[in-house]
PDB file of N, CA and C in Angstrom:
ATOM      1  N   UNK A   1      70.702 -50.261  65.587  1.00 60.00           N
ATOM      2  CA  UNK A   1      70.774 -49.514  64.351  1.00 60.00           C
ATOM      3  C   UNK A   1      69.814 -48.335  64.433  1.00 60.00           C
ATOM      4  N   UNK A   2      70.649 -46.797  64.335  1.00 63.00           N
ATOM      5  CA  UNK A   2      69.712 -45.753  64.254  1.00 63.00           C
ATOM      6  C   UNK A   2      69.140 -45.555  62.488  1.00 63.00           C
ATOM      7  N   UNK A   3      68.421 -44.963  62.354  1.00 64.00           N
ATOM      8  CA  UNK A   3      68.092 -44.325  61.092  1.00 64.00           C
ATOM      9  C   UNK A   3      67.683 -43.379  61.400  1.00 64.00           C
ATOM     10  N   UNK A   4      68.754 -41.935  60.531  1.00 62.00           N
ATOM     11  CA  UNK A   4      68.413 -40.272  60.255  1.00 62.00           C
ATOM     12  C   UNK A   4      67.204 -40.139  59.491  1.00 62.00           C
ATOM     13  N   UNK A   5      66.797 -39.669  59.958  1.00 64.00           N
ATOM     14  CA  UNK A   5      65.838 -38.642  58.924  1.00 64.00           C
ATOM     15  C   UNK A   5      66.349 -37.172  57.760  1.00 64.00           C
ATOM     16  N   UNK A   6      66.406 -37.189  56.921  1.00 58.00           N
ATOM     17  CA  UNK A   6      67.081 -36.154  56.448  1.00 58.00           C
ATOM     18  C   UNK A   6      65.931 -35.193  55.966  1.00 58.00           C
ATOM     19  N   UNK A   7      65.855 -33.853  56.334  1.00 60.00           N
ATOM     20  CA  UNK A   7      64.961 -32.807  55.878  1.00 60.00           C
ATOM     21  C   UNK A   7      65.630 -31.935  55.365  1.00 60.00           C
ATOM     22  N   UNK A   8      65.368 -31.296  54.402  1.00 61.00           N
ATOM     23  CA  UNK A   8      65.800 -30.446  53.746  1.00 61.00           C
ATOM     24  C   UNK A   8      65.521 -28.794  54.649  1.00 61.00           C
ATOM     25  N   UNK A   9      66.736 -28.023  54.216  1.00 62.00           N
ATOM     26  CA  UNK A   9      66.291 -26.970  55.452  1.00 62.00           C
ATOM     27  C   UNK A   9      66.075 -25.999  54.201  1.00 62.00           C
ATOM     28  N   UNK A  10      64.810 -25.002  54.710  1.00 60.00           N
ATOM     29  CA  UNK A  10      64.600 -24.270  53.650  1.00 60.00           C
ATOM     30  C   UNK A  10      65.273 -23.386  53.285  1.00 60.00           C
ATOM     31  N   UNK A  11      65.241 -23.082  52.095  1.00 61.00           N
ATOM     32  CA  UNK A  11      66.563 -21.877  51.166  1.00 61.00           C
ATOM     33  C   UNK A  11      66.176 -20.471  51.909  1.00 61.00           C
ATOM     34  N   UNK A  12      67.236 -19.446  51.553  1.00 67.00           N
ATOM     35  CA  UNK A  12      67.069 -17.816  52.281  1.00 67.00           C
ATOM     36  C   UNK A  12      66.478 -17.501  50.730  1.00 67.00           C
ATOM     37  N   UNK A  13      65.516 -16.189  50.588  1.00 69.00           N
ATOM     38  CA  UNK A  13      64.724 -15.722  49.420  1.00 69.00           C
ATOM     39  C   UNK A  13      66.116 -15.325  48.960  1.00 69.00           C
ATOM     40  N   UNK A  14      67.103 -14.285  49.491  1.00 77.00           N
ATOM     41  CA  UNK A  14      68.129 -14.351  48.179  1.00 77.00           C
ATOM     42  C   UNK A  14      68.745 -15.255  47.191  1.00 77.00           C
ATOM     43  N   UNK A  15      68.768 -16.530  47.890  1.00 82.00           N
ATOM     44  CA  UNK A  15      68.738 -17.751  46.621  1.00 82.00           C
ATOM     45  C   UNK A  15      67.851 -17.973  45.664  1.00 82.00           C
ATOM     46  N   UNK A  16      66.276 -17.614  46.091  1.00 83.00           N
ATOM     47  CA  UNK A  16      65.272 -18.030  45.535  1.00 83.00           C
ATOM     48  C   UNK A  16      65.586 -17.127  44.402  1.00 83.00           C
ATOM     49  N   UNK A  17      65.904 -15.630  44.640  1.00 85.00           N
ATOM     50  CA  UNK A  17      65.585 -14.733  43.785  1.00 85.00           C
ATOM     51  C   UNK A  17      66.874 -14.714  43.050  1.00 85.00           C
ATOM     52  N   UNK A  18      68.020 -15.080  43.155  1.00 86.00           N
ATOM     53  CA  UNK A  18      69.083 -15.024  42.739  1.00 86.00           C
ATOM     54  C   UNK A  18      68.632 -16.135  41.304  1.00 86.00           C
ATOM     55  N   UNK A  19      68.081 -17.877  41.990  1.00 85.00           N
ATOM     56  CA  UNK A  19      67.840 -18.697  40.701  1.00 85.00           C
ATOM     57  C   UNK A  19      67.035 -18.052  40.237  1.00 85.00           C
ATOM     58  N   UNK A  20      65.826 -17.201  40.395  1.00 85.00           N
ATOM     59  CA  UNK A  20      64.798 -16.643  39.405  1.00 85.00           C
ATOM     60  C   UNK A  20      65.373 -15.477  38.137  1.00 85.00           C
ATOM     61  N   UNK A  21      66.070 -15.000  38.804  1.00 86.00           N
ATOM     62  CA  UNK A  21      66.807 -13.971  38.263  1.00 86.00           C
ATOM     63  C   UNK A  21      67.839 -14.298  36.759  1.00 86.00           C
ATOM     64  N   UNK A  22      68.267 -15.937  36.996  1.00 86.00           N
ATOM     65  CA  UNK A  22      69.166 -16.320  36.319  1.00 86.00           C
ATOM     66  C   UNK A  22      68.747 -16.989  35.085  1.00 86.00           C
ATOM     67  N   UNK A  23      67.465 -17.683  35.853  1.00 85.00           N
ATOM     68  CA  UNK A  23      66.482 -18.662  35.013  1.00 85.00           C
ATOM     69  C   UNK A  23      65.827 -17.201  33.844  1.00 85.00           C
ATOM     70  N   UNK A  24      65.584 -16.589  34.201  1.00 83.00           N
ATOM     71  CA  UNK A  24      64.442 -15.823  33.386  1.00 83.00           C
ATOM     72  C   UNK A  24      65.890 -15.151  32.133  1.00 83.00           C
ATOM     73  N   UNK A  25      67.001 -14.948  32.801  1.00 87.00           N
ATOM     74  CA  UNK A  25      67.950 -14.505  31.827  1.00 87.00           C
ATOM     75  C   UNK A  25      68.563 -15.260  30.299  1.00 87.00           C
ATOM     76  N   UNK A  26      68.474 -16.326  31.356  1.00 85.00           N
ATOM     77  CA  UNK A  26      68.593 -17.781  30.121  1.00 85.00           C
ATOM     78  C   UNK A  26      67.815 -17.787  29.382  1.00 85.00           C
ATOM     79  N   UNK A  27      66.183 -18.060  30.009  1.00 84.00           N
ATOM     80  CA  UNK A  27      64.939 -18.119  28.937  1.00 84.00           C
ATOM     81  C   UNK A  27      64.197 -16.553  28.355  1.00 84.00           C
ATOM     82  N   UNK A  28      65.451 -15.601  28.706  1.00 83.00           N
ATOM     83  CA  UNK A  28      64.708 -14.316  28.104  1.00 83.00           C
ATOM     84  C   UNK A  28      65.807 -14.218  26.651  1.00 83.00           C
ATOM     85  N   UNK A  29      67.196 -14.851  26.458  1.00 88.00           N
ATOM     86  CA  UNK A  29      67.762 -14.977  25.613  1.00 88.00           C
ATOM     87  C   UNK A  29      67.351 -15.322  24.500  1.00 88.00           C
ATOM     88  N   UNK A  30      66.528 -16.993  24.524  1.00 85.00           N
ATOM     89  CA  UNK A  30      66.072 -17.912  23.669  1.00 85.00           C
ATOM     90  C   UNK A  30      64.543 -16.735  23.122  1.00 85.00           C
ATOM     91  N   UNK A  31      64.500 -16.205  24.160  1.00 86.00           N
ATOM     92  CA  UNK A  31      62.658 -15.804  23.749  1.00 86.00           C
ATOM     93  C   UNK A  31      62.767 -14.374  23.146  1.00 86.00           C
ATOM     94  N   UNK A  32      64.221 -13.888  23.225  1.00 88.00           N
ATOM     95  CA  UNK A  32      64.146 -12.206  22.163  1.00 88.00           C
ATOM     96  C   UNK A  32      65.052 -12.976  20.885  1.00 88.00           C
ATOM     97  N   UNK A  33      65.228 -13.843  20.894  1.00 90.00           N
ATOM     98  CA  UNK A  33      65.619 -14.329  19.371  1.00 90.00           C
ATOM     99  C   UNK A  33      63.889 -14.505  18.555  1.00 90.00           C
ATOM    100  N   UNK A  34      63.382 -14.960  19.010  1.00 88.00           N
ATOM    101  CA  UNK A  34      62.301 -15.495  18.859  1.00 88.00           C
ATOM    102  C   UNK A  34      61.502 -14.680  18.566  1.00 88.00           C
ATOM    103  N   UNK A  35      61.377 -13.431  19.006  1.00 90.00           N
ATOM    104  CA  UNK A  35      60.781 -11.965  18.900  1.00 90.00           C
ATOM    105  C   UNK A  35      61.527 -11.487  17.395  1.00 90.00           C
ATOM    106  N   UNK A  36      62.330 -11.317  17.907  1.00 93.00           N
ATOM    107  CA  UNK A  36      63.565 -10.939  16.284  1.00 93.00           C
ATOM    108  C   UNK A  36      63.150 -11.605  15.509  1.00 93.00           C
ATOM    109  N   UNK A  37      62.748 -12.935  15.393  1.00 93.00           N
ATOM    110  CA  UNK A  37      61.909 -13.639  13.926  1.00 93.00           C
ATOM    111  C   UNK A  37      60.304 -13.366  13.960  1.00 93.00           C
ATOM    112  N   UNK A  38      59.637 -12.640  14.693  1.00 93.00           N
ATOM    113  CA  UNK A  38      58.554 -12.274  14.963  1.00 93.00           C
ATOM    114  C   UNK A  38      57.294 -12.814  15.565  1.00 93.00           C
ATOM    115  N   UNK A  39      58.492 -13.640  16.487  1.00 91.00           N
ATOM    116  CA  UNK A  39      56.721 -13.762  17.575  1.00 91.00           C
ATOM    117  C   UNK A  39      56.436 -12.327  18.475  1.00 91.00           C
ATOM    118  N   UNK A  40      54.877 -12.503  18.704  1.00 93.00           N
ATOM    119  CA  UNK A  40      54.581 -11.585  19.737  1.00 93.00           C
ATOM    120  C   UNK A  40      54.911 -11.207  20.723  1.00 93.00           C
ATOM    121  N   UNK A  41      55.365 -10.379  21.345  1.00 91.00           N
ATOM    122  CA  UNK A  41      56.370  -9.606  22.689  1.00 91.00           C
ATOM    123  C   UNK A  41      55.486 -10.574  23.950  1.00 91.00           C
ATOM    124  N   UNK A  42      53.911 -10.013  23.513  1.00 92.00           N
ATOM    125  CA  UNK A  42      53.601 -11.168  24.611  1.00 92.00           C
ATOM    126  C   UNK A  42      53.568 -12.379  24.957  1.00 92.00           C
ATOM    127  N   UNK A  43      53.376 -12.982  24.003  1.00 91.00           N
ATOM    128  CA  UNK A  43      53.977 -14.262  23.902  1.00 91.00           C
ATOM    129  C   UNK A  43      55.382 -15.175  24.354  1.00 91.00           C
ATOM    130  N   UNK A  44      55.966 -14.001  23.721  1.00 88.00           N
ATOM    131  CA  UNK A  44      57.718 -14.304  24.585  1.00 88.00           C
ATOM    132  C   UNK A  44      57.565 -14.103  25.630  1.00 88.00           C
ATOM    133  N   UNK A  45      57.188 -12.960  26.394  1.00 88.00           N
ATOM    134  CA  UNK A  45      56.965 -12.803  28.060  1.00 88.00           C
ATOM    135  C   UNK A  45      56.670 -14.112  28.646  1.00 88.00           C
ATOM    136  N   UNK A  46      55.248 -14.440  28.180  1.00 89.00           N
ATOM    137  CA  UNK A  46      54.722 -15.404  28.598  1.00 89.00           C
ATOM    138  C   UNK A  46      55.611 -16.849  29.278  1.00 89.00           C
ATOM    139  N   UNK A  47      56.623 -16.872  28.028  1.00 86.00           N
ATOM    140  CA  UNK A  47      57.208 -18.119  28.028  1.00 86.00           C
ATOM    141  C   UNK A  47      57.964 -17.780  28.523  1.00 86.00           C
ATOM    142  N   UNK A  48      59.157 -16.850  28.619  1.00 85.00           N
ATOM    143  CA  UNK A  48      59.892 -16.850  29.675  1.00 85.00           C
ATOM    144  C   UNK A  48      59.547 -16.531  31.483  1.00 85.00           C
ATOM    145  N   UNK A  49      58.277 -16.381  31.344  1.00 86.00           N
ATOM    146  CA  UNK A  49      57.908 -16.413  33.151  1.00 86.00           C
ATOM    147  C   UNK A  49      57.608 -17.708  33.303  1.00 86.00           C
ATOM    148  N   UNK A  50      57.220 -18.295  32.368  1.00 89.00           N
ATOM    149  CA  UNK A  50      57.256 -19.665  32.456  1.00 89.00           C
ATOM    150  C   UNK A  50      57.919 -20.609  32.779  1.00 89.00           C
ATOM    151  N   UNK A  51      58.861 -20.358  31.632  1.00 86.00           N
ATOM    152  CA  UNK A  51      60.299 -21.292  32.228  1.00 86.00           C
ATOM    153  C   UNK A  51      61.017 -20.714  33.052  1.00 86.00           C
ATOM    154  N   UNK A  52      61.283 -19.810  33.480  1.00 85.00           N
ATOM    155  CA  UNK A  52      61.648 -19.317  34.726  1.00 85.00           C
ATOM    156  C   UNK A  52      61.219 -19.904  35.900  1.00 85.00           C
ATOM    157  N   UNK A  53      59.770 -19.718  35.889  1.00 87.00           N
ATOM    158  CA  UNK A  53      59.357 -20.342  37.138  1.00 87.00           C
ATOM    159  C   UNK A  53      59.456 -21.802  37.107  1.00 87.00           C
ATOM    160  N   UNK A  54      59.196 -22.531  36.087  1.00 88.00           N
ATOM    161  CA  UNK A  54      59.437 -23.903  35.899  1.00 88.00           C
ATOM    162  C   UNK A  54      60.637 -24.194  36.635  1.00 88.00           C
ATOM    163  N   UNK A  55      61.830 -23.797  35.986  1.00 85.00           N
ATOM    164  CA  UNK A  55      63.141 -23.839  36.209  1.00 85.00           C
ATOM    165  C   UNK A  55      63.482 -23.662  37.762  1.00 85.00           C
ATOM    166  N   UNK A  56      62.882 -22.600  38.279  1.00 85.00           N
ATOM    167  CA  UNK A  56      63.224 -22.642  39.827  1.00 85.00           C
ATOM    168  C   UNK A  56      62.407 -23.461  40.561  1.00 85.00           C
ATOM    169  N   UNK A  57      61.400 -23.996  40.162  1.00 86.00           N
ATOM    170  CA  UNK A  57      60.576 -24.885  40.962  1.00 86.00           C
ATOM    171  C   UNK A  57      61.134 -26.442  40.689  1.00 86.00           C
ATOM    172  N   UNK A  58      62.125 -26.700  39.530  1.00 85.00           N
ATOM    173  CA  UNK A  58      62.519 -27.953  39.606  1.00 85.00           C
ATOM    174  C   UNK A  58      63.611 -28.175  40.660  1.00 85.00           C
ATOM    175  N   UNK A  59      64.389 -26.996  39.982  1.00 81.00           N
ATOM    176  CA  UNK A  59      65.671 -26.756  40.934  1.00 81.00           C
ATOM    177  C   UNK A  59      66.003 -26.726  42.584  1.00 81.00           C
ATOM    178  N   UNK A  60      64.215 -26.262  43.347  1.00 79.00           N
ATOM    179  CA  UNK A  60      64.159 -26.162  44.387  1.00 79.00           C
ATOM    180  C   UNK A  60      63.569 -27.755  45.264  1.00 79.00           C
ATOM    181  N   UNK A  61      63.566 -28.935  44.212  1.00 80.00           N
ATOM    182  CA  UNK A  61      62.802 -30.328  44.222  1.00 80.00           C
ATOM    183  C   UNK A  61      64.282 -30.569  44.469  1.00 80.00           C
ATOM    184  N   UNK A  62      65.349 -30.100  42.959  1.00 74.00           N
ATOM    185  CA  UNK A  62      66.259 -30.782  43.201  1.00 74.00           C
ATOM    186  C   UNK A  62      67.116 -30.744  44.430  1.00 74.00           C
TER     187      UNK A  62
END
C-alpha cells in the first residue's frame, strides 16, 4: 500500500489579483451603502481592505 502526499501547487498572482479584485468589489458595495447612511469614507475603506483581504486569504486555505 502506497500513500500520496497531496500539496497544493501555488496559484499564478493573476488569480491572486483577480480574487482581490472581486472580493474588494463585493465588500466595496456593502461599504458605499453604508457611507450613503453616513459612515466615514475612512472607515468604509478600512473595512473593505479588510474583508477583501480576509476573503482572499480564506479562499486561498480553501
Amino acid at each position: 500500500m502506497v500513500l500520496h502526499t497531496v500539496t497544493p501547487s501555488p496559484r499564478p498572482g493573476s488569480e491572486l489579483t483577480t480574487q482581490l479584485a472581486v472580493a474588494a468589489l463585493g465588500a466595496g458595495v456593502i461599504t458605499s451603502l453604508a457611507v450613503a447612511q453616513g459612515q466615514n469614507p475612512l472607515t468604509a475603506l478600512g473595512i473593505t481592505v479588510f474583508s477583501a483581504i480576509a476573503a482572499v486569504a480564506v479562499g486561498q486555505m480553501l
